[in-house]
């Protein structure tokens, strides 16, 4: 047998799983808006701000931040309604309005006090409606009607409880619980109907349906009022509505109805009364008790809940199926086949009738990971962790012989009866025999896991993210590999993929999209297709071709990108759908998207799936505004800027500036980001960020212009909000102080100039004196130098004189010694008479006065004034004494002096002795030393 014997009909035995899609729901908790959990009413202003009546006060939401204005009398605010630029509210014991002041903050004015209206005890106001020039405030006992033109009040009293008040077309109605349904005409209540249905049921709302009134009751569905009679509106939702207690409802602008229940969440009805979806806490709603429903200008539905505030994006291109309990798991594959929707996950295969609100059921025969759902020639194949199965409705037949997991299957176009499939351990071939598919063979010679494979140009190419891309050539019957080569330049590429698209073989990885070139037998980067990946926003190289729409899809961190071809030129175009961070994602590398119908696709995620309708995609352009500017100093003192239209002029200590800004946008799956520029400090635009405020601290003094712009998804705002301001110079740098500084500088300069002038004058005088001294010193030095030169010359002269004196003295000594020696010799001769004449001549030459005169002159030249000085010291000295002193001055010995005096040495000693006596020298003093020292 080609099939295992396990055909099952699972309509009865499958496990049911909730499978209802719904639009995105943004949940705001009390922690987000910083007030009480309970909310009662919602309205919207002309600038698209949302206002909510809360137990603690009035909430204002600008799309970025919440602001709470506490209740004026500290009671619960039950109602809110915006008319022009006034926000009217009603609470316990008061009603009035709020108006924005110059700072953008709301101030309250009590109308009941302004007009001195006496209210009932413990009276609460539950609804506010305006019509023409009138504003109506409804409590449980009265309706107060304010005429805005003449500022007068009219009061409609009621004997029983006024349950609710309704505006229907151009008329105002209300229901009294005992007496019936009324219409207000000319300021008075006129009974419309007291039908038993209206007496027995509380009305939720009243609409116009085909020119008739359509009543909605809390517990008994809808009734049509025609010709003064009530009849049940026969719709498919009646059975469901009979089980619900509806508290609030509205008719949306598209004609459908949104119902809010007391304990079951919301129900959306189509205009003809079919249930489109139901959402409660389990399916994604914040709370099951709905106090108010409001449709804003962009068709978002706002819910005031017992616990929190919800916003439903009715026109969003995304619809969400969230696997809250984790029964389905991560979706890897999906397919619409024969009016059934199948999803394959890590926990098995699930299905349900397509385009229905019934729940998913799991197929028990496949309880493991499902990797692919592929339709080939009218048959749906399921590749899963234990092999391949054929799926038909709820019946699953596993193909025998395959024990390895199957990644995917592809037809072999040369032979329609053959299918090539990639498995954990290589490639297999399925064969169609007698209308049934069986395993034919495994292709021998290749055992690598084959998740991505394609038949291209007569070869099989297999991409393995850890080992590269391989090119296989097989025999004609696909039984074995005859040639195996590795495609060059492609190595390990994590999260890569390979697909066939429009007769091209494409490989996607982090470097881009590469197209296989048959001639060069390698992959070449395609610049256009590479735009499918967003560069730094790259997450994986997963490429997904959708055959039904001829599109090629890729995922990135910020965008879902897809390629389309022009129907006329065939030129490719890259389209980018922004993927918000809040949108559930699939497993990286296993991203998947499948065609559903028209322009609707299903994206598998790790918590269910998301369906996207391309026809609903709109590139909405928003504007950005600066809503608050706060300046403060380091001590915490702060104030808000009064007007943003005028340039700010801040004191220097208030140099910390905080800007708050916003884009009024409420789409959950449309990320809002901001980018700023502070001219004067930072000329370049900043990186994108999500916080709706920016603070600049310790700004230096100067002129600044703050520019802020935003983007929603990939679309920039249509404006750049700007604010120019100046940080004043510090007091010490003010104009007055600068003038003081200039004066002080001039004064200081003047004083300094004088001081320096005096200093330099004295310095000059000192320098002149110093120079004079130096000149004098130089002159003295020169004189001393000249004196030294003269002294040296004199010394040389003295030395010369001394030499001459010495020579002269020695000559005299030698001459006298010679003459004495001759005399002595002559005296030894016997004949003295003959010799007397010769001796006289010798004596005459020995005592020659000329010799003394010559000596005296030479001595005086050598030792000037000595003889005169010693004569002054010792006047009693004779010429002979002076002559002896001269010889002693020359440090001559007695022996040397004797010849000069022509006496004996003994006689010289006697003369010396006598000279000491005349000079009165002590005995211990040396005569020679005394004379030399003079």
mmCIF file of C-alpha atoms in Angstrom, residues 655-659 676-686 694-707 723-727:
data_model
loop_
_atom_site.group_PDB
_atom_site.id
_atom_site.type_symbol
_atom_site.label_atom_id
_atom_site.label_comp_id
_atom_site.label_asym_id
_atom_site.label_seq_id
_atom_site.Cartn_x
_atom_site.Cartn_y
_atom_site.Cartn_z
ATOM 1 C CA UNK A 655 19.428 77.168 30.702
ATOM 2 C CA UNK A 656 17.797 73.733 31.002
ATOM 3 C CA UNK A 657 15.036 73.444 28.419
ATOM 4 C CA UNK A 658 12.626 70.526 27.990
ATOM 5 C CA UNK A 659 10.453 70.184 24.907
ATOM 6 C CA UNK A 676 15.429 66.784 16.424
ATOM 7 C CA UNK A 677 17.888 69.482 15.462
ATOM 8 C CA UNK A 678 19.099 72.271 17.746
ATOM 9 C CA UNK A 679 20.616 74.981 15.575
ATOM 10 C CA UNK A 680 23.211 76.781 17.605
ATOM 11 C CA UNK A 681 24.409 73.594 19.255
ATOM 12 C CA UNK A 682 23.786 70.655 16.924
ATOM 13 C CA UNK A 683 23.369 71.363 13.247
ATOM 14 C CA UNK A 684 22.891 67.703 12.250
ATOM 15 C CA UNK A 685 19.622 65.821 12.763
ATOM 16 C CA UNK A 686 19.697 63.368 15.654
ATOM 17 C CA UNK A 694 13.791 66.017 24.715
ATOM 18 C CA UNK A 695 15.770 67.864 27.362
ATOM 19 C CA UNK A 696 18.815 70.072 26.842
ATOM 20 C CA UNK A 697 20.824 70.790 29.957
ATOM 21 C CA UNK A 698 23.350 73.516 30.772
ATOM 22 C CA UNK A 699 23.015 75.280 27.449
ATOM 23 C CA UNK A 700 25.591 78.043 26.979
ATOM 24 C CA UNK A 701 24.270 81.505 26.302
ATOM 25 C CA UNK A 702 23.332 82.251 22.707
ATOM 26 C CA UNK A 703 20.576 81.999 20.114
ATOM 27 C CA UNK A 704 18.965 78.628 19.352
ATOM 28 C CA UNK A 705 16.296 77.157 17.098
ATOM 29 C CA UNK A 706 14.813 73.811 18.072
ATOM 30 C CA UNK A 707 13.429 71.814 15.124
ATOM 31 C CA UNK A 723 10.806 77.114 18.375
ATOM 32 C CA UNK A 724 13.459 79.816 18.601
ATOM 33 C CA UNK A 725 14.806 81.019 21.903
ATOM 34 C CA UNK A 726 17.702 82.842 23.440
ATOM 35 C CA UNK A 727 19.641 82.026 26.562
#
